[in-house]
Amino acid sequence: MKIRKTYLCLIVLLPASLLLAGCSRNQPIPVGFAGELTGPQSELGVDGRDGALLAVAAVNAQGGIDGRPLKLLTRDDLGEPEGARQADADLVDAGVVAIIGHMTSGQTAAVFQQMNDAQVVLLSPTASSEGFAGQRDYFFRVIAGSASQANALAWHIFHNRDITHIVGVYDTDNQAYAGVLWEALQADFEPMGGTVDAVFPYSSSAVDLSQLAADIAAQQPAAIVVIASAIDAARLAQYLRQAGLDAPLFGSAWSMTEELLSKGGHAVAGFEVTSIFNPDTPYPGYKSFVAAFEARYHRKPSFAAVYGYEAVLVLAEGLKQTGGRADGLPEALTAIRRLPGVQGEISINPYGDVNRNIYIAVVENHQF
């Protein structure tokens, strides 16, 4: 009887185990997205999320990962360090294999050690601070580091525009990006022969921008470099022009979204920014991406949408190598070479960084 009971138990359990294995092969692969999705500076996060969602749909339409679809779980980091930490903790608890995010270097810095401790890949579309470069860890990105952006802008101002004196303005609420980029730009600009006449660090969560503009205008600067979100850059430009200051304005890629154009109006005409993507690129994948994005969202994609889309493509390529598992994902990502993206081919170096083209864009006729 004992032998018979064991035998009966086996023939009941074996089909159940096979059934569970079959189910797991069809289960969606959970992927997280974390970015600022609400509030006055949420455009970056919303565009990044929408680009990521479009890429998930494209990957799934092509069969997913070994027949398993990707499922994007989104969290709002509120644009705050504690919000970022809570968002990532929630996603890790939900069992995601990786997190696409964060969209700013400030929020990325807040969770950098947390994600390394959790051993979960954090793949950022747009966090470009050099503070994350040159390290073997769980942080990856598809955007060029801020040092190359700073050098391009410094070179353009001094050599192409023949401007030798500048004033700097940057948002300390995103210190890991804005502060670091400003320091890199200054370090490049001054050896060229340029002079920094004044610097105005400010907190976007606390400052009166009209008063800040008045303080800047009082310096009568020859040119102003604004490292801030699109909405802050637009409002600051409005206040500066109202103060009668017509000095040339320069900015970082952080400002290059539709928000700068819609909120800045005539005040941002001639505004020049470093651009980490080319809206006129002839690269084959770009036109189809734009068409798909506009069909789904009824608006033009920003750089954040482009890089949100590409981040998912990179992650999907890594997951193909791991069979959809988180185990071995960092090694799979660093092995990626010449993956076709939206703006060009993508290769990931051993430290999770990439090399991308840097452009200079100017606002003319309400467009970049």
mmCIF file of C-alpha atoms in Angstrom:
data_model
loop_
_atom_site.group_PDB
_atom_site.id
_atom_site.type_symbol
_atom_site.label_atom_id
_atom_site.label_comp_id
_atom_site.label_asym_id
_atom_site.label_seq_id
_atom_site.Cartn_x
_atom_site.Cartn_y
_atom_site.Cartn_z
ATOM 1 C CA MET A 1 0.000 0.000 0.000
ATOM 2 C CA LYS A 2 2.827 2.357 0.775
ATOM 3 C CA ILE A 3 4.385 1.823 -2.653
ATOM 4 C CA ARG A 4 1.017 2.220 -4.342
ATOM 5 C CA LYS A 5 0.363 5.534 -2.515
ATOM 6 C CA THR A 6 3.747 6.890 -3.614
ATOM 7 C CA TYR A 7 3.029 5.928 -7.201
ATOM 8 C CA LEU A 8 -0.376 7.585 -7.184
ATOM 9 C CA CYS A 9 1.152 10.747 -5.718
ATOM 10 C CA LEU A 10 3.698 10.927 -8.522
ATOM 11 C CA ILE A 11 1.193 10.590 -11.318
ATOM 12 C CA VAL A 12 -0.870 13.422 -9.791
ATOM 13 C CA LEU A 13 2.046 15.804 -9.164
ATOM 14 C CA LEU A 14 3.871 15.332 -12.458
ATOM 15 C CA PRO A 15 1.180 16.830 -14.672
ATOM 16 C CA ALA A 16 0.832 19.740 -12.226
ATOM 17 C CA SER A 17 4.546 20.519 -12.459
ATOM 18 C CA LEU A 18 4.411 20.363 -16.222
ATOM 19 C CA LEU A 19 1.413 22.676 -16.195
ATOM 20 C CA LEU A 20 3.245 25.199 -14.006
ATOM 21 C CA ALA A 21 6.294 25.098 -16.268
ATOM 22 C CA GLY A 22 4.120 25.698 -19.292
ATOM 23 C CA CYS A 23 2.393 28.623 -17.606
ATOM 24 C CA SER A 24 5.703 30.243 -16.614
ATOM 25 C CA ARG A 25 6.852 30.185 -20.220
ATOM 26 C CA ASN A 26 3.891 32.370 -21.159
ATOM 27 C CA GLN A 27 3.943 34.728 -18.185
ATOM 28 C CA PRO A 28 4.750 38.402 -18.923
ATOM 29 C CA ILE A 29 8.195 39.640 -17.948
ATOM 30 C CA PRO A 30 7.716 42.558 -15.514
ATOM 31 C CA VAL A 31 9.826 45.633 -16.276
ATOM 32 C CA GLY A 32 9.679 48.790 -14.165
ATOM 33 C CA PHE A 33 9.598 52.424 -15.203
ATOM 34 C CA ALA A 34 10.291 55.205 -12.686
ATOM 35 C CA GLY A 35 10.201 58.914 -13.467
ATOM 36 C CA GLU A 36 8.467 62.158 -12.570
ATOM 37 C CA LEU A 37 4.944 61.709 -13.957
ATOM 38 C CA THR A 38 3.102 64.516 -12.141
ATOM 39 C CA GLY A 39 3.906 68.110 -11.275
ATOM 40 C CA PRO A 40 5.218 71.122 -13.180
ATOM 41 C CA GLN A 41 8.406 69.392 -14.400
ATOM 42 C CA SER A 42 6.815 66.090 -15.384
ATOM 43 C CA GLU A 43 7.201 66.446 -19.160
ATOM 44 C CA LEU A 44 10.514 64.584 -19.150
ATOM 45 C CA GLY A 45 9.075 61.635 -17.232
ATOM 46 C CA VAL A 46 5.845 61.463 -19.232
ATOM 47 C CA ASP A 47 7.704 61.505 -22.544
ATOM 48 C CA GLY A 48 10.174 58.878 -21.320
ATOM 49 C CA ARG A 49 7.340 56.643 -20.138
ATOM 50 C CA ASP A 50 5.427 57.027 -23.395
ATOM 51 C CA GLY A 51 8.520 56.176 -25.426
ATOM 52 C CA ALA A 52 9.077 53.117 -23.251
ATOM 53 C CA LEU A 53 5.448 51.986 -23.641
ATOM 54 C CA LEU A 54 5.730 52.304 -27.416
ATOM 55 C CA ALA A 55 8.889 50.203 -27.421
ATOM 56 C CA VAL A 56 7.267 47.539 -25.217
ATOM 57 C CA ALA A 57 4.424 47.309 -27.738
ATOM 58 C CA ALA A 58 6.946 46.981 -30.590
ATOM 59 C CA VAL A 59 8.928 44.250 -28.803
ATOM 60 C CA ASN A 60 5.760 42.329 -27.963
ATOM 61 C CA ALA A 61 4.489 42.608 -31.537
ATOM 62 C CA GLN A 62 7.657 40.796 -32.612
ATOM 63 C CA GLY A 63 7.111 37.924 -30.189
ATOM 64 C CA GLY A 64 8.463 39.375 -26.960
ATOM 65 C CA ILE A 65 11.304 37.543 -25.238
ATOM 66 C CA ASP A 66 11.190 33.852 -26.146
ATOM 67 C CA GLY A 67 7.433 34.184 -26.594
ATOM 68 C CA ARG A 68 6.922 36.043 -23.325
ATOM 69 C CA PRO A 69 5.595 39.618 -23.545
ATOM 70 C CA LEU A 70 7.108 42.504 -21.624
ATOM 71 C CA LYS A 71 4.840 44.231 -19.111
ATOM 72 C CA LEU A 72 5.724 47.769 -18.034
ATOM 73 C CA LEU A 73 4.926 48.687 -14.416
ATOM 74 C CA THR A 74 5.136 52.454 -13.914
ATOM 75 C CA ARG A 75 5.794 54.472 -10.771
ATOM 76 C CA ASP A 76 5.883 58.235 -10.194
ATOM 77 C CA ASP A 77 9.076 59.332 -8.440
ATOM 78 C CA LEU A 78 7.504 62.777 -7.834
ATOM 79 C CA GLY A 79 10.755 64.466 -8.825
ATOM 80 C CA GLU A 80 11.993 63.971 -5.256
ATOM 81 C CA PRO A 81 14.733 61.744 -3.772
ATOM 82 C CA GLU A 82 12.390 60.035 -1.323
ATOM 83 C CA GLY A 83 9.826 59.545 -4.066
ATOM 84 C CA ALA A 84 12.501 57.895 -6.202
ATOM 85 C CA ARG A 85 13.561 55.559 -3.401
ATOM 86 C CA GLN A 86 9.959 54.542 -2.708
ATOM 87 C CA ALA A 87 9.163 54.048 -6.398
ATOM 88 C CA ASP A 88 12.116 51.719 -6.904
ATOM 89 C CA ALA A 89 11.419 49.809 -3.683
ATOM 90 C CA ASP A 90 7.841 49.201 -4.878
ATOM 91 C CA LEU A 91 9.050 47.973 -8.260
ATOM 92 C CA VAL A 92 11.662 45.660 -6.745
ATOM 93 C CA ASP A 93 8.980 44.216 -4.439
ATOM 94 C CA ALA A 94 6.815 43.671 -7.533
ATOM 95 C CA GLY A 95 9.545 41.438 -8.972
ATOM 96 C CA VAL A 96 10.698 43.490 -11.959
ATOM 97 C CA VAL A 97 13.758 42.205 -13.821
ATOM 98 C CA ALA A 98 15.019 45.786 -14.322
ATOM 99 C CA ILE A 99 13.895 49.401 -14.014
ATOM 100 C CA ILE A 100 13.870 51.946 -16.832
ATOM 101 C CA GLY A 101 14.689 55.219 -15.079
ATOM 102 C CA HIS A 102 15.231 57.652 -13.647
ATOM 103 C CA MET A 103 14.921 60.607 -16.003
ATOM 104 C CA THR A 104 17.078 63.025 -14.017
ATOM 105 C CA SER A 105 20.498 62.545 -12.482
ATOM 106 C CA GLY A 106 19.241 63.874 -9.146
ATOM 107 C CA GLN A 107 16.713 61.087 -8.687
ATOM 108 C CA THR A 108 19.184 58.553 -10.071
ATOM 109 C CA ALA A 109 21.752 59.595 -7.462
ATOM 110 C CA ALA A 110 19.134 59.105 -4.750
ATOM 111 C CA VAL A 111 18.641 55.420 -5.656
ATOM 112 C CA PHE A 112 22.078 54.555 -7.028
ATOM 113 C CA GLN A 113 23.292 52.610 -3.999
ATOM 114 C CA GLN A 114 19.825 51.231 -3.267
ATOM 115 C CA MET A 115 19.665 49.555 -6.684
ATOM 116 C CA ASN A 116 23.203 48.235 -6.420
ATOM 117 C CA ASP A 117 22.348 46.722 -3.050
ATOM 118 C CA ALA A 118 19.196 45.155 -4.540
ATOM 119 C CA GLN A 119 21.250 43.914 -7.528
ATOM 120 C CA VAL A 120 18.576 45.109 -9.959
ATOM 121 C CA VAL A 121 19.555 46.826 -13.201
ATOM 122 C CA LEU A 122 18.667 50.530 -13.421
ATOM 123 C CA LEU A 123 18.715 51.576 -17.084
ATOM 124 C CA SER A 124 18.299 55.335 -17.497
ATOM 125 C CA PRO A 125 17.171 57.014 -20.698
ATOM 126 C CA THR A 126 18.451 60.473 -19.747
ATOM 127 C CA ALA A 127 20.547 60.587 -16.529
ATOM 128 C CA SER A 128 23.881 61.858 -17.857
ATOM 129 C CA SER A 129 25.878 62.881 -14.769
ATOM 130 C CA GLU A 130 29.548 61.953 -14.888
ATOM 131 C CA GLY A 131 29.175 60.840 -11.277
ATOM 132 C CA PHE A 132 27.840 57.515 -12.573
ATOM 133 C CA ALA A 133 30.565 56.930 -15.187
ATOM 134 C CA GLY A 134 33.444 54.479 -15.112
ATOM 135 C CA GLN A 135 31.973 52.098 -12.541
ATOM 136 C CA ARG A 136 31.107 48.415 -12.812
ATOM 137 C CA ASP A 137 27.679 48.344 -11.195
ATOM 138 C CA TYR A 138 23.977 47.879 -11.924
ATOM 139 C CA PHE A 139 23.551 51.311 -13.544
ATOM 140 C CA PHE A 140 23.317 51.602 -17.325
ATOM 141 C CA ARG A 141 22.232 54.374 -19.675
ATOM 142 C CA VAL A 142 21.629 55.124 -23.345
ATOM 143 C CA ILE A 143 22.549 58.831 -23.211
ATOM 144 C CA ALA A 144 26.019 60.342 -23.524
ATOM 145 C CA GLY A 145 27.647 61.580 -20.327
ATOM 146 C CA SER A 146 27.409 65.238 -19.374
ATOM 147 C CA ALA A 147 31.144 65.892 -19.857
ATOM 148 C CA SER A 148 30.839 65.551 -23.635
ATOM 149 C CA GLN A 149 27.754 67.795 -23.611
ATOM 150 C CA ALA A 150 29.567 70.436 -21.531
ATOM 151 C CA ASN A 151 32.597 70.396 -23.817
ATOM 152 C CA ALA A 152 30.441 70.759 -26.939
ATOM 153 C CA LEU A 153 28.556 73.742 -25.509
ATOM 154 C CA ALA A 154 31.702 75.486 -24.210
ATOM 155 C CA TRP A 155 33.400 75.032 -27.586
ATOM 156 C CA HIS A 156 30.353 76.331 -29.450
ATOM 157 C CA ILE A 157 29.996 79.455 -27.286
ATOM 158 C CA PHE A 158 33.678 80.394 -27.433
ATOM 159 C CA HIS A 159 34.747 79.333 -30.924
ATOM 160 C CA ASN A 160 31.558 79.411 -33.010
ATOM 161 C CA ARG A 161 29.832 82.386 -31.361
ATOM 162 C CA ASP A 162 32.988 84.327 -30.380
ATOM 163 C CA ILE A 163 31.614 84.927 -26.875
ATOM 164 C CA THR A 164 34.268 85.226 -24.163
ATOM 165 C CA HIS A 165 32.189 86.231 -21.121
ATOM 166 C CA ILE A 166 29.278 84.242 -19.683
ATOM 167 C CA VAL A 167 27.059 84.031 -16.618
ATOM 168 C CA GLY A 168 25.866 80.626 -15.368
ATOM 169 C CA VAL A 169 22.498 79.629 -13.883
ATOM 170 C CA TYR A 170 21.743 76.088 -12.717
ATOM 171 C CA ASP A 171 19.123 74.219 -10.694
ATOM 172 C CA THR A 172 20.568 72.734 -7.504
ATOM 173 C CA ASP A 173 17.515 70.470 -7.116
ATOM 174 C CA ASN A 174 19.161 68.382 -9.860
ATOM 175 C CA GLN A 175 22.694 68.960 -8.599
ATOM 176 C CA ALA A 176 24.003 65.625 -9.868
ATOM 177 C CA TYR A 177 23.318 66.792 -13.421
ATOM 178 C CA ALA A 178 23.058 70.576 -13.455
ATOM 179 C CA GLY A 179 25.813 71.351 -10.981
ATOM 180 C CA VAL A 180 28.202 68.778 -12.429
ATOM 181 C CA LEU A 181 27.515 69.911 -16.008
ATOM 182 C CA TRP A 182 28.082 73.560 -15.085
ATOM 183 C CA GLU A 183 31.389 72.736 -13.394
ATOM 184 C CA ALA A 184 32.503 70.759 -16.454
ATOM 185 C CA LEU A 185 31.501 73.579 -18.811
ATOM 186 C CA GLN A 186 33.359 76.151 -16.737
ATOM 187 C CA ALA A 187 36.403 73.892 -16.614
ATOM 188 C CA ASP A 188 36.394 73.730 -20.422
ATOM 189 C CA PHE A 189 35.444 77.359 -21.120
ATOM 190 C CA GLU A 190 38.070 79.110 -19.020
ATOM 191 C CA PRO A 191 41.154 77.330 -20.486
ATOM 192 C CA MET A 192 39.891 78.346 -23.940
ATOM 193 C CA GLY A 193 40.283 81.968 -22.792
ATOM 194 C CA GLY A 194 36.735 82.565 -21.584
ATOM 195 C CA THR A 195 35.648 84.264 -18.370
ATOM 196 C CA VAL A 196 32.770 83.369 -16.041
ATOM 197 C CA ASP A 197 31.512 86.684 -14.628
ATOM 198 C CA ALA A 198 28.954 85.272 -12.161
ATOM 199 C CA VAL A 199 27.156 82.068 -11.201
ATOM 200 C CA PHE A 200 23.575 81.810 -9.924
ATOM 201 C CA PRO A 201 22.762 78.413 -8.363
ATOM 202 C CA TYR A 202 19.073 78.210 -7.449
ATOM 203 C CA SER A 203 16.503 75.730 -6.146
ATOM 204 C CA SER A 204 13.556 75.226 -8.510
ATOM 205 C CA SER A 205 11.406 74.175 -5.554
ATOM 206 C CA ALA A 206 12.014 77.394 -3.618
ATOM 207 C CA VAL A 207 13.196 80.277 -5.806
ATOM 208 C CA ASP A 208 11.277 83.280 -7.134
ATOM 209 C CA LEU A 209 12.314 83.189 -10.793
ATOM 210 C CA SER A 210 11.323 86.802 -11.399
ATOM 211 C CA GLN A 211 13.713 87.934 -8.656
ATOM 212 C CA LEU A 212 16.404 85.598 -9.969
ATOM 213 C CA ALA A 213 16.011 87.150 -13.419
ATOM 214 C CA ALA A 214 16.307 90.638 -11.904
ATOM 215 C CA ASP A 215 19.527 89.635 -10.134
ATOM 216 C CA ILE A 216 20.956 88.257 -13.368
ATOM 217 C CA ALA A 217 19.915 91.285 -15.407
ATOM 218 C CA ALA A 218 21.662 93.549 -12.906
ATOM 219 C CA GLN A 219 24.953 91.952 -13.977
ATOM 220 C CA GLN A 220 24.370 93.018 -17.608
ATOM 221 C CA PRO A 221 25.840 89.719 -18.840
ATOM 222 C CA ALA A 222 27.170 89.240 -22.356
ATOM 223 C CA ALA A 223 25.612 85.763 -22.495
ATOM 224 C CA ILE A 224 23.777 83.420 -20.133
ATOM 225 C CA VAL A 225 24.013 79.643 -19.777
ATOM 226 C CA VAL A 226 20.861 78.182 -18.205
ATOM 227 C CA ILE A 227 21.017 74.579 -16.993
ATOM 228 C CA ALA A 228 17.443 73.900 -15.958
ATOM 229 C CA SER A 229 14.250 72.153 -16.934
ATOM 230 C CA ALA A 230 12.393 73.392 -20.007
ATOM 231 C CA ILE A 231 9.697 75.123 -17.975
ATOM 232 C CA ASP A 232 12.197 76.942 -15.738
ATOM 233 C CA ALA A 233 14.315 77.939 -18.735
ATOM 234 C CA ALA A 234 11.218 79.235 -20.538
ATOM 235 C CA ARG A 235 9.988 81.265 -17.561
ATOM 236 C CA LEU A 236 13.445 82.634 -16.860
ATOM 237 C CA ALA A 237 13.783 83.712 -20.505
ATOM 238 C CA GLN A 238 10.430 85.504 -20.243
ATOM 239 C CA TYR A 239 11.503 87.404 -17.132
ATOM 240 C CA LEU A 240 14.911 88.291 -18.578
ATOM 241 C CA ARG A 241 13.373 89.710 -21.737
ATOM 242 C CA GLN A 242 10.818 91.644 -19.676
ATOM 243 C CA ALA A 243 13.766 93.128 -17.758
ATOM 244 C CA GLY A 244 15.093 94.450 -21.082
ATOM 245 C CA LEU A 245 17.998 92.001 -21.349
ATOM 246 C CA ASP A 246 18.602 90.684 -24.876
ATOM 247 C CA ALA A 247 21.808 88.739 -24.189
ATOM 248 C CA PRO A 248 22.169 85.391 -26.021
ATOM 249 C CA LEU A 249 20.776 82.412 -24.097
ATOM 250 C CA PHE A 250 22.331 78.948 -24.079
ATOM 251 C CA GLY A 251 21.095 75.792 -22.408
ATOM 252 C CA SER A 252 21.534 72.091 -21.895
ATOM 253 C CA ALA A 253 19.711 69.145 -23.412
ATOM 254 C CA TRP A 254 17.463 69.119 -20.329
ATOM 255 C CA SER A 255 15.650 72.134 -21.784
ATOM 256 C CA MET A 256 15.090 70.698 -25.257
ATOM 257 C CA THR A 257 11.408 69.782 -25.093
ATOM 258 C CA GLU A 258 8.182 71.263 -26.445
ATOM 259 C CA GLU A 259 7.665 72.916 -23.045
ATOM 260 C CA LEU A 260 10.471 75.371 -23.803
ATOM 261 C CA LEU A 261 8.757 76.402 -27.041
ATOM 262 C CA SER A 262 5.189 76.565 -25.735
ATOM 263 C CA LYS A 263 5.987 78.328 -22.453
ATOM 264 C CA GLY A 264 8.829 80.508 -23.733
ATOM 265 C CA GLY A 265 7.188 81.940 -26.846
ATOM 266 C CA HIS A 266 9.098 84.797 -28.473
ATOM 267 C CA ALA A 267 11.383 85.061 -25.436
ATOM 268 C CA VAL A 268 13.230 81.857 -26.384
ATOM 269 C CA ALA A 269 13.802 82.783 -30.031
ATOM 270 C CA GLY A 270 17.488 82.194 -30.698
ATOM 271 C CA PHE A 271 17.901 80.008 -27.576
ATOM 272 C CA GLU A 272 20.759 77.564 -28.312
ATOM 273 C CA VAL A 273 21.005 74.192 -26.586
ATOM 274 C CA THR A 274 23.115 71.096 -26.663
ATOM 275 C CA SER A 275 21.078 68.404 -28.345
ATOM 276 C CA ILE A 276 21.518 64.720 -27.703
ATOM 277 C CA PHE A 277 19.346 63.769 -30.643
ATOM 278 C CA ASN A 278 18.867 65.018 -34.179
ATOM 279 C CA PRO A 279 15.215 65.542 -35.188
ATOM 280 C CA ASP A 280 16.318 65.691 -38.831
ATOM 281 C CA THR A 281 18.439 62.542 -38.807
ATOM 282 C CA PRO A 282 18.255 60.347 -41.918
ATOM 283 C CA TYR A 283 18.792 57.228 -39.772
ATOM 284 C CA PRO A 284 16.329 54.568 -41.017
ATOM 285 C CA GLY A 285 14.629 53.787 -37.706
ATOM 286 C CA TYR A 286 13.803 57.368 -36.790
ATOM 287 C CA LYS A 287 11.028 58.190 -39.264
ATOM 288 C CA SER A 288 9.084 55.035 -38.445
ATOM 289 C CA PHE A 289 9.487 55.768 -34.722
ATOM 290 C CA VAL A 290 8.150 59.318 -35.142
ATOM 291 C CA ALA A 291 5.191 58.077 -37.189
ATOM 292 C CA ALA A 292 4.318 55.451 -34.585
ATOM 293 C CA PHE A 293 4.715 57.895 -31.684
ATOM 294 C CA GLU A 294 2.563 60.583 -33.295
ATOM 295 C CA ALA A 295 -0.102 58.034 -34.251
ATOM 296 C CA ARG A 296 -0.334 56.806 -30.664
ATOM 297 C CA TYR A 297 0.080 60.043 -28.695
ATOM 298 C CA HIS A 298 -0.864 62.781 -31.193
ATOM 299 C CA ARG A 299 2.218 64.874 -30.464
ATOM 300 C CA LYS A 300 5.847 65.044 -31.556
ATOM 301 C CA PRO A 301 8.387 63.004 -29.590
ATOM 302 C CA SER A 302 11.068 64.772 -27.562
ATOM 303 C CA PHE A 303 14.569 63.482 -26.863
ATOM 304 C CA ALA A 304 13.180 61.896 -23.678
ATOM 305 C CA ALA A 305 10.714 59.828 -25.712
ATOM 306 C CA VAL A 306 13.495 58.772 -28.097
ATOM 307 C CA TYR A 307 15.738 57.611 -25.278
ATOM 308 C CA GLY A 308 12.889 56.001 -23.345
ATOM 309 C CA TYR A 309 12.168 53.936 -26.457
ATOM 310 C CA GLU A 310 15.821 53.033 -26.970
ATOM 311 C CA ALA A 311 16.261 52.054 -23.315
ATOM 312 C CA VAL A 312 13.601 49.367 -23.747
ATOM 313 C CA LEU A 313 15.249 48.136 -26.966
ATOM 314 C CA VAL A 314 18.558 47.785 -25.131
ATOM 315 C CA LEU A 315 16.922 45.993 -22.204
ATOM 316 C CA ALA A 316 15.049 43.643 -24.533
ATOM 317 C CA GLU A 317 18.311 42.740 -26.277
ATOM 318 C CA GLY A 318 19.882 41.895 -22.926
ATOM 319 C CA LEU A 319 16.857 39.838 -21.856
ATOM 320 C CA LYS A 320 17.049 37.825 -25.065
ATOM 321 C CA GLN A 321 20.488 36.690 -23.951
ATOM 322 C CA THR A 322 19.323 35.755 -20.436
ATOM 323 C CA GLY A 323 16.060 34.119 -21.465
ATOM 324 C CA GLY A 324 14.072 36.883 -19.785
ATOM 325 C CA ARG A 325 15.811 36.486 -16.421
ATOM 326 C CA ALA A 326 17.477 39.141 -14.275
ATOM 327 C CA ASP A 327 20.397 36.782 -13.576
ATOM 328 C CA GLY A 328 23.286 37.637 -15.880
ATOM 329 C CA LEU A 329 21.604 40.781 -17.210
ATOM 330 C CA PRO A 330 24.489 43.206 -16.458
ATOM 331 C CA GLU A 331 26.888 40.963 -18.393
ATOM 332 C CA ALA A 332 24.416 40.668 -21.277
ATOM 333 C CA LEU A 333 23.974 44.439 -21.493
ATOM 334 C CA THR A 334 27.706 45.193 -21.540
ATOM 335 C CA ALA A 335 28.064 42.734 -24.439
ATOM 336 C CA ILE A 336 25.714 44.757 -26.684
ATOM 337 C CA ARG A 337 27.450 46.038 -29.809
ATOM 338 C CA ARG A 338 25.967 48.069 -32.677
ATOM 339 C CA LEU A 339 22.340 47.498 -31.759
ATOM 340 C CA PRO A 340 20.118 49.462 -34.188
ATOM 341 C CA GLY A 341 18.348 52.200 -32.248
ATOM 342 C CA VAL A 342 16.264 55.216 -33.238
ATOM 343 C CA GLN A 343 19.124 57.679 -33.705
ATOM 344 C CA GLY A 344 21.911 55.266 -34.566
ATOM 345 C CA GLU A 345 23.676 52.115 -33.447
ATOM 346 C CA ILE A 346 24.113 51.552 -29.704
ATOM 347 C CA SER A 347 27.061 49.856 -28.017
ATOM 348 C CA ILE A 348 27.408 49.523 -24.241
ATOM 349 C CA ASN A 349 30.873 49.654 -22.724
ATOM 350 C CA PRO A 350 31.987 47.603 -19.674
ATOM 351 C CA TYR A 351 30.871 50.436 -17.373
ATOM 352 C CA GLY A 352 27.344 50.700 -18.762
ATOM 353 C CA ASP A 353 28.003 53.907 -20.708
ATOM 354 C CA VAL A 354 27.603 54.799 -24.387
ATOM 355 C CA ASN A 355 29.109 57.181 -26.914
ATOM 356 C CA ARG A 356 26.550 59.278 -28.811
ATOM 357 C CA ASN A 357 26.683 62.265 -31.141
ATOM 358 C CA ILE A 358 26.224 65.743 -29.623
ATOM 359 C CA TYR A 359 24.545 68.514 -31.615
ATOM 360 C CA ILE A 360 23.751 72.197 -31.125
ATOM 361 C CA ALA A 361 20.125 73.194 -31.785
ATOM 362 C CA VAL A 362 18.674 76.701 -32.037
ATOM 363 C CA VAL A 363 15.064 77.825 -31.584
ATOM 364 C CA GLU A 364 13.765 79.421 -34.788
ATOM 365 C CA ASN A 365 10.134 79.981 -35.766
ATOM 366 C CA HIS A 366 8.931 78.209 -32.611
ATOM 367 C CA GLN A 367 10.804 74.987 -33.350
ATOM 368 C CA PHE A 368 14.254 73.474 -32.793
#
